Structure formats: C-alpha cells, structure tokens
mmCIF file of C-alpha atoms and ligand atoms in Angstrom:
data_model
loop_
_atom_site.group_PDB
_atom_site.id
_atom_site.type_symbol
_atom_site.label_atom_id
_atom_site.label_comp_id
_atom_site.label_asym_id
_atom_site.label_seq_id
_atom_site.Cartn_x
_atom_site.Cartn_y
_atom_site.Cartn_z
ATOM 1 C CA UNK N 1 88.749 3.089 53.906
ATOM 2 C CA UNK N 2 88.541 1.736 57.431
ATOM 3 C CA UNK N 3 89.495 2.850 60.944
ATOM 4 C CA UNK N 4 90.540 0.054 63.363
ATOM 5 C CA UNK N 5 88.653 1.874 66.120
ATOM 6 C CA UNK N 6 85.348 1.040 64.376
ATOM 7 C CA UNK N 7 85.923 -2.621 65.125
ATOM 8 C CA UNK N 8 87.321 -1.871 68.606
ATOM 9 C CA UNK N 9 84.134 0.032 69.439
ATOM 10 C CA UNK N 10 82.068 -2.947 68.245
ATOM 11 C CA UNK N 11 84.096 -5.096 70.677
ATOM 12 C CA UNK N 12 83.459 -2.578 73.440
ATOM 13 C CA UNK N 13 79.713 -2.533 72.704
ATOM 14 C CA UNK N 14 79.711 -6.307 72.880
ATOM 15 C CA UNK N 15 81.708 -6.353 76.137
ATOM 16 C CA UNK N 16 79.627 -3.634 77.840
ATOM 17 C CA UNK N 17 76.181 -4.707 76.685
ATOM 18 C CA UNK N 18 76.750 -8.450 76.256
ATOM 19 C CA UNK N 19 75.208 -8.429 72.801
ATOM 20 C CA UNK N 20 76.649 -11.753 71.668
ATOM 21 C CA UNK N 21 76.532 -15.179 73.332
ATOM 22 C CA UNK N 22 78.137 -18.638 72.888
ATOM 23 C CA UNK N 23 75.455 -19.930 70.486
ATOM 24 C CA UNK N 24 75.879 -16.952 68.143
ATOM 25 C CA UNK N 25 79.671 -17.174 68.403
ATOM 26 C CA UNK N 26 79.520 -20.910 67.635
ATOM 27 C CA UNK N 27 77.563 -20.163 64.466
ATOM 28 C CA UNK N 28 80.306 -17.820 63.278
ATOM 29 C CA UNK N 29 82.933 -20.466 64.127
ATOM 30 C CA UNK N 30 80.992 -23.121 62.187
ATOM 31 C CA UNK N 31 80.650 -20.763 59.225
ATOM 32 C CA UNK N 32 84.391 -20.163 59.190
ATOM 33 C CA UNK N 33 85.182 -23.878 59.492
ATOM 34 C CA UNK N 34 82.838 -24.599 56.565
ATOM 35 C CA UNK N 35 84.515 -21.956 54.405
ATOM 36 C CA UNK N 36 81.609 -19.515 54.313
ATOM 37 C CA UNK N 37 82.529 -15.841 53.706
ATOM 38 C CA UNK N 38 82.467 -13.672 56.866
ATOM 39 C CA UNK N 39 79.771 -11.371 55.505
ATOM 40 C CA UNK N 40 77.243 -11.970 58.289
ATOM 41 C CA UNK N 41 75.956 -9.034 60.305
ATOM 42 C CA UNK N 42 78.046 -7.880 63.263
ATOM 43 C CA UNK N 43 76.648 -8.672 66.707
ATOM 44 C CA UNK N 44 75.643 -5.042 67.217
ATOM 45 C CA UNK N 45 73.811 -5.045 63.868
ATOM 46 C CA UNK N 46 72.167 -8.382 64.629
ATOM 47 C CA UNK N 47 70.928 -7.000 67.939
ATOM 48 C CA UNK N 48 69.524 -3.964 66.124
ATOM 49 C CA UNK N 49 67.435 -6.201 63.857
ATOM 50 C CA UNK N 50 66.415 -8.311 66.846
ATOM 51 C CA UNK N 51 65.203 -5.196 68.654
ATOM 52 C CA UNK N 52 63.317 -3.962 65.571
ATOM 53 C CA UNK N 53 61.430 -7.271 65.473
ATOM 54 C CA UNK N 54 60.522 -6.880 69.133
ATOM 55 C CA UNK N 55 59.721 -3.167 68.880
ATOM 56 C CA UNK N 56 57.311 -3.836 66.015
ATOM 57 C CA UNK N 57 55.888 -7.032 67.562
ATOM 58 C CA UNK N 58 56.561 -8.817 64.265
ATOM 59 C CA UNK N 59 55.302 -12.417 64.195
ATOM 60 C CA UNK N 60 56.134 -13.393 60.615
ATOM 61 C CA UNK N 61 59.526 -12.584 59.113
ATOM 62 C CA UNK N 62 60.875 -13.094 55.603
ATOM 63 C CA UNK N 63 64.653 -13.141 55.099
ATOM 64 C CA UNK N 64 66.360 -13.141 51.695
ATOM 65 C CA UNK N 65 69.955 -14.402 52.010
ATOM 66 C CA UNK N 66 70.578 -16.866 54.858
ATOM 67 C CA UNK N 67 74.307 -17.610 54.598
ATOM 68 C CA UNK N 68 75.025 -19.605 57.805
ATOM 69 C CA UNK N 69 71.951 -18.372 59.633
ATOM 70 C CA UNK N 70 73.641 -15.775 61.861
ATOM 71 C CA UNK N 71 71.168 -12.984 61.061
ATOM 72 C CA UNK N 72 68.408 -15.619 60.988
ATOM 73 C CA UNK N 73 69.240 -16.493 64.592
ATOM 74 C CA UNK N 74 69.115 -12.874 65.727
ATOM 75 C CA UNK N 75 65.764 -12.334 63.993
ATOM 76 C CA UNK N 76 64.095 -15.630 64.926
ATOM 77 C CA UNK N 77 65.027 -15.287 68.592
ATOM 78 C CA UNK N 78 62.937 -12.132 68.725
ATOM 79 C CA UNK N 79 59.792 -13.964 67.606
ATOM 80 C CA UNK N 80 57.097 -15.186 69.963
ATOM 81 C CA UNK N 81 56.895 -18.970 70.334
ATOM 82 C CA UNK N 82 54.253 -19.271 67.601
ATOM 83 C CA UNK N 83 56.060 -16.846 65.269
ATOM 84 C CA UNK N 84 57.608 -17.908 61.979
ATOM 85 C CA UNK N 85 60.587 -16.931 59.854
ATOM 86 C CA UNK N 86 61.025 -17.988 56.233
ATOM 87 C CA UNK N 87 64.586 -17.627 54.949
ATOM 88 C CA UNK N 88 65.763 -18.027 51.343
ATOM 89 C CA UNK N 89 69.240 -19.172 50.331
ATOM 90 C CA UNK N 90 70.729 -19.974 46.915
ATOM 91 C CA UNK N 91 73.648 -22.169 47.971
ATOM 92 C CA UNK N 92 72.993 -25.685 49.271
ATOM 93 C CA UNK N 93 76.257 -25.645 51.243
ATOM 94 C CA UNK N 94 75.318 -22.390 53.006
ATOM 95 C CA UNK N 95 71.879 -23.830 53.767
ATOM 96 C CA UNK N 96 73.417 -27.008 55.226
ATOM 97 C CA UNK N 97 75.577 -24.954 57.600
ATOM 98 C CA UNK N 98 72.594 -22.755 58.485
ATOM 99 C CA UNK N 99 70.436 -25.775 59.340
ATOM 100 C CA UNK N 100 73.168 -27.028 61.655
ATOM 101 C CA UNK N 101 73.499 -23.620 63.331
ATOM 102 C CA UNK N 102 69.729 -23.162 63.668
ATOM 103 C CA UNK N 103 69.379 -26.598 65.249
ATOM 104 C CA UNK N 104 72.014 -25.710 67.845
ATOM 105 C CA UNK N 105 70.149 -22.467 68.501
ATOM 106 C CA UNK N 106 66.938 -24.530 69.019
ATOM 107 C CA UNK N 107 65.137 -22.488 66.350
ATOM 108 C CA UNK N 108 64.248 -25.248 63.887
ATOM 109 C CA UNK N 109 60.553 -25.094 64.809
ATOM 110 C CA UNK N 110 60.330 -21.387 64.033
ATOM 111 C CA UNK N 111 62.443 -21.274 60.842
ATOM 112 C CA UNK N 112 61.675 -22.558 57.360
ATOM 113 C CA UNK N 113 64.721 -22.542 55.068
ATOM 114 C CA UNK N 114 64.084 -22.715 51.317
ATOM 115 C CA UNK N 115 67.040 -23.463 49.034
ATOM 116 C CA UNK N 116 67.207 -22.027 45.520
ATOM 117 C CA UNK N 117 67.298 -18.657 43.751
ATOM 118 C CA UNK N 118 65.286 -16.294 45.947
ATOM 119 C CA UNK N 119 63.431 -14.877 42.945
ATOM 120 C CA UNK N 120 62.055 -18.350 42.166
ATOM 121 C CA UNK N 121 61.144 -19.078 45.793
ATOM 122 C CA UNK N 122 59.399 -15.720 46.145
ATOM 123 C CA UNK N 123 57.478 -16.112 42.891
ATOM 124 C CA UNK N 124 55.593 -19.134 44.234
ATOM 125 C CA UNK N 125 54.790 -17.597 47.631
ATOM 126 C CA UNK N 126 51.329 -16.151 48.157
ATOM 127 C CA UNK N 127 50.189 -13.337 50.415
ATOM 128 C CA UNK N 128 47.545 -15.197 52.395
ATOM 129 C CA UNK N 129 49.711 -14.982 55.545
ATOM 130 C CA UNK N 130 51.528 -11.684 54.984
ATOM 131 C CA UNK N 131 54.875 -10.923 56.586
ATOM 132 C CA UNK N 132 55.375 -8.240 59.243
ATOM 133 C CA UNK N 133 59.078 -7.709 58.590
ATOM 134 C CA UNK N 134 61.380 -8.460 55.661
ATOM 135 C CA UNK N 135 65.186 -8.500 55.779
ATOM 136 C CA UNK N 136 66.847 -8.414 52.340
ATOM 137 C CA UNK N 137 70.533 -9.401 52.330
ATOM 138 C CA UNK N 138 71.359 -11.523 49.253
ATOM 139 C CA UNK N 139 72.683 -10.610 45.786
ATOM 140 C CA UNK N 140 72.466 -6.837 45.459
ATOM 141 C CA UNK N 141 71.587 -7.061 41.751
ATOM 142 C CA UNK N 142 68.307 -8.644 42.785
ATOM 143 C CA UNK N 143 67.306 -5.970 45.295
ATOM 144 C CA UNK N 144 64.642 -4.222 43.200
ATOM 145 C CA UNK N 145 62.959 -7.543 42.469
ATOM 146 C CA UNK N 146 63.130 -8.535 46.143
ATOM 147 C CA UNK N 147 61.606 -5.182 47.113
ATOM 148 C CA UNK N 148 58.694 -5.748 44.701
ATOM 149 C CA UNK N 149 58.074 -9.200 46.174
ATOM 150 C CA UNK N 150 58.385 -7.836 49.705
ATOM 151 C CA UNK N 151 55.650 -5.288 48.900
ATOM 152 C CA UNK N 152 53.444 -8.057 47.521
ATOM 153 C CA UNK N 153 53.987 -10.307 50.553
ATOM 154 C CA UNK N 154 53.651 -7.820 53.434
ATOM 155 C CA UNK N 155 50.775 -6.193 55.289
ATOM 156 C CA UNK N 156 50.330 -2.427 55.663
ATOM 157 C CA UNK N 157 52.566 -1.289 58.520
ATOM 158 C CA UNK N 158 55.227 -3.895 57.778
ATOM 159 C CA UNK N 159 58.940 -3.100 57.991
ATOM 160 C CA UNK N 160 61.377 -3.744 55.148
ATOM 161 C CA UNK N 161 65.118 -3.641 55.879
ATOM 162 C CA UNK N 162 67.866 -3.953 53.250
ATOM 163 C CA UNK N 163 71.533 -4.531 54.144
ATOM 164 C CA UNK N 164 74.628 -3.090 52.450
ATOM 165 C CA UNK N 165 73.121 0.026 50.882
ATOM 166 C CA UNK N 166 76.122 2.342 51.465
ATOM 167 C CA UNK N 167 78.987 0.089 50.316
ATOM 168 C CA UNK N 168 81.861 2.194 51.747
ATOM 169 C CA UNK N 169 80.514 5.185 49.828
ATOM 170 C CA UNK N 170 80.761 3.447 46.462
ATOM 171 C CA UNK N 171 77.142 4.470 45.800
ATOM 172 C CA UNK N 172 78.408 8.046 45.322
ATOM 173 C CA UNK N 173 79.574 7.072 41.821
ATOM 174 C CA UNK N 174 76.497 6.819 39.576
ATOM 175 C CA UNK N 175 78.703 5.558 36.724
ATOM 176 C CA UNK N 176 80.177 2.737 38.823
ATOM 177 C CA UNK N 177 80.840 -0.451 36.850
ATOM 178 C CA UNK N 178 80.093 -2.518 39.991
ATOM 179 C CA UNK N 179 76.748 -4.289 39.468
ATOM 180 C CA UNK N 180 76.245 -4.322 43.272
ATOM 181 C CA UNK N 181 76.418 -0.505 43.261
ATOM 182 C CA UNK N 182 74.043 -0.322 40.304
ATOM 183 C CA UNK N 183 71.642 -2.718 42.027
ATOM 184 C CA UNK N 184 71.780 -0.595 45.165
ATOM 185 C CA UNK N 185 71.197 2.698 43.328
ATOM 186 C CA UNK N 186 68.281 1.107 41.481
ATOM 187 C CA UNK N 187 66.881 0.105 44.878
ATOM 188 C CA UNK N 188 67.001 3.719 46.124
ATOM 189 C CA UNK N 189 65.170 4.835 42.969
ATOM 190 C CA UNK N 190 62.553 2.104 43.326
ATOM 191 C CA UNK N 191 61.959 2.997 46.981
ATOM 192 C CA UNK N 192 61.720 6.718 46.176
ATOM 193 C CA UNK N 193 59.199 6.037 43.392
ATOM 194 C CA UNK N 194 57.002 3.792 45.565
ATOM 195 C CA UNK N 195 54.222 5.758 47.264
ATOM 196 C CA UNK N 196 53.533 2.851 49.655
ATOM 197 C CA UNK N 197 56.994 3.195 51.255
ATOM 198 C CA UNK N 198 58.389 5.674 53.753
ATOM 199 C CA UNK N 199 62.128 5.075 54.084
ATOM 200 C CA UNK N 200 65.466 6.174 55.461
ATOM 201 C CA UNK N 201 69.033 4.859 55.414
ATOM 202 C CA UNK N 202 71.084 4.424 58.566
ATOM 203 C CA UNK N 203 74.809 4.523 57.820
ATOM 204 C CA UNK N 204 76.921 2.211 59.959
ATOM 205 C CA UNK N 205 80.606 1.733 60.777
ATOM 206 C CA UNK N 206 82.060 -1.133 62.784
ATOM 207 C CA UNK N 207 83.509 -4.599 62.307
ATOM 208 C CA UNK N 208 81.773 -4.734 58.914
ATOM 209 C CA UNK N 209 83.371 -1.441 57.838
ATOM 210 C CA UNK N 210 81.312 1.456 56.418
ATOM 211 C CA UNK N 211 77.910 0.407 55.156
ATOM 212 C CA UNK N 212 74.262 0.914 55.990
ATOM 213 C CA UNK N 213 70.701 -0.335 56.292
ATOM 214 C CA UNK N 214 67.724 0.921 54.342
ATOM 215 C CA UNK N 215 64.722 0.851 56.658
ATOM 216 C CA UNK N 216 61.254 1.333 55.198
ATOM 217 C CA UNK N 217 57.709 1.082 56.462
ATOM 218 C CA UNK N 218 54.862 -0.011 54.179
ATOM 219 C CA UNK N 219 51.923 2.393 54.477
HETATM 220 N N1 LIG S 301 72.020 -12.528 56.139
HETATM 221 C C1 LIG S 301 73.283 -13.229 56.369
HETATM 222 C C2 LIG S 301 74.327 -12.885 55.325
HETATM 223 C C3 LIG S 301 73.876 -13.155 53.920
HETATM 224 S S1 LIG S 301 75.231 -13.118 52.774
HETATM 225 C C4 LIG S 301 73.816 -12.864 57.767
HETATM 226 O O1 LIG S 301 73.881 -11.664 58.069
HETATM 227 O O2 LIG S 301 74.168 -13.764 58.535
HETATM 228 C C5 LIG S 301 74.349 -13.245 51.275
HETATM 229 C C6 LIG S 301 73.760 -14.624 51.021
HETATM 230 O O3 LIG S 301 72.882 -14.498 49.912
HETATM 231 C C7 LIG S 301 74.808 -15.684 50.637
HETATM 232 O O4 LIG S 301 74.664 -16.831 51.434
HETATM 233 C C8 LIG S 301 74.471 -16.008 49.193
HETATM 234 O O5 LIG S 301 74.690 -17.365 48.831
HETATM 235 C C9 LIG S 301 72.998 -15.669 49.128
HETATM 236 N N2 LIG S 301 72.510 -15.411 47.780
HETATM 237 C C10 LIG S 301 73.177 -14.841 46.756
HETATM 238 N N3 LIG S 301 72.398 -14.799 45.660
HETATM 239 C C11 LIG S 301 71.202 -15.342 46.002
HETATM 240 C C12 LIG S 301 69.999 -15.588 45.320
HETATM 241 N N4 LIG S 301 69.853 -15.273 44.036
HETATM 242 N N5 LIG S 301 68.983 -16.171 45.986
HETATM 243 C C13 LIG S 301 69.113 -16.484 47.293
HETATM 244 N N6 LIG S 301 70.243 -16.277 48.005
HETATM 245 C C14 LIG S 301 71.274 -15.719 47.373
HETATM 246 C C1 LIG S 302 78.579 -8.974 50.599
HETATM 247 C C2 LIG S 302 77.276 -9.317 50.874
HETATM 248 C C3 LIG S 302 76.710 -8.969 52.078
HETATM 249 O O1 LIG S 302 75.435 -9.279 52.357
HETATM 250 C C4 LIG S 302 77.439 -8.292 53.034
HETATM 251 O O2 LIG S 302 76.838 -7.965 54.204
HETATM 252 C C5 LIG S 302 78.746 -7.943 52.775
HETATM 253 C C6 LIG S 302 79.319 -8.296 51.559
HETATM 254 C C7 LIG S 302 79.181 -9.339 49.302
HETATM 255 O O3 LIG S 302 78.480 -9.920 48.470
HETATM 256 O O4 LIG S 302 80.349 -9.065 49.121
HETATM 257 MG MG1 LIG S 303 74.757 -8.158 54.052
#
C-alpha cells in the first residue's frame, strides 16, 4: 500500500522549506554506493527529530541503529557545541560508512560510534551522565530491551523516540508471524505498562511509505 503522492509531497516539503542540503544528500549517495539499504529517515522526518532535539534543549543523545549516519547527522547538528551523541551500530561496514559521512558533516567531535550488538553496548553503559533524548531505530525484535535500557540511562523529562512502529498497518494483526511486528507490539505493551512513560504514536506517510514514530516522555 503506497500512494506516489506521499513521496511527491515529501519532495515538495523539501523544495519549499529547504529541509535537506548537499552534506545530507551526499551521505545518502555514499550509503547507496556502499550498498547500504535505503532505510534511513526521510529528510522531513530527520528535520522533525532535529527540531525535537532543539525544542527540548537536549545536550546528550543516545541513538540505537546508526546505518550510514543520516539520522545521526540530523540529530547531532541540533546539539550545542559541547553536546554529545552516542550511536550504536551492529555492522562494521555500516559503521565505516557512517564514520566517513560524519567526518564530511564535521560532526566527529560530537559523535561517538560504538560497533557491536546494541544490547551489549548498552549493558556496559552507566547512568552517571544521563541522556536527554534517545532515538531507537535498530532491530525491532530488540525494542523492548532498548526501551528498558533507555529508561535506565535517561533523566526525568527525557524524550524517547522509536522509529517504524506502524509498519504499513501490519501491527493490526496480533497473530502476525513477522518478528518485527511482534517486537513492535511488545514495545507498545511495555510502554503502556510503564508508569514512568507518557507516550503517543505519530503516524507518517511519505517517501518511507506508511509508518510512524512512538514519542514518549520520561516522568
Ligand atoms: N537510524 C538510521 C537507520 C537505521 S537502520 C537512519 O535513519 O539513518 C537500522 C540499523 O540498525 C542498521 O544499520 C542495522 O545494521 C542496525 N542494527 C540491526 N540490529 C542491530 C543490533 N542488534 N545492534 C545494533 N544495531 C543493529
Ligand atoms: C527497516 C528498518 C528501519 O529502521 C526502517 O526505517 C525501515 C525498514 C527494516 O529492517 O526493514
Ligand atoms: Mg527506521
């Protein structure tokens, strides 16, 4: 299910508001040339996350799922000069491309990229310098675990955002055999059962089809 106008409207948003720029476009080109899947955020979505960082004055960001660093670039650019973003990526090849893209974006000083299974990287992180905003966008089967770690590693008032929580409506089938759907439904249940979280889901259409972001605030 997809309407070509969704993508056309994303192009129009980009043309009218100038959301993207040559550095971001170059990252997408480099990702494609390196054979990475085109599952980055759209420019309009990246700008949304960028604005949420600015609106909340976040200074420390945790990202789970780097890919080629496209979302990382949107997020890190919203940080003040002394801000920091830690991003976790399983695949060495993805991380290599991301490092290249982040260097071109002049963000190396603000971004720490840790390669390995995110669950392992998170397990050895401590909460002495808590994060203000967490963006979860890796394997969907791991989402409940990533949410637990995000709660452990954030301060009260922090924002937690999870990508791909609508999945073209596939979440409507509770008996789905797709482990990504099951991981997503388990995330909804975990969020609903967590008294420290107040949450909503924003459905989205556009170049990345029909999907959505879960947005939660830690109380
Ligand atoms: N946030 C990126 C897109 C991420 S795509 C953007 O919008 O630009 C999902 C990424 O999660 C992929 O690069 C994949 O390799 C990574 N990933 C998958 N399983 C993982 C795991 N267990 N730990 C860390 N990263 C993982
Ligand atoms: C997939 C992962 C993503 O993070 C995304 O935005 C789109 C697709 C995937 O694993 O297929
Ligand atoms: Mg995603």
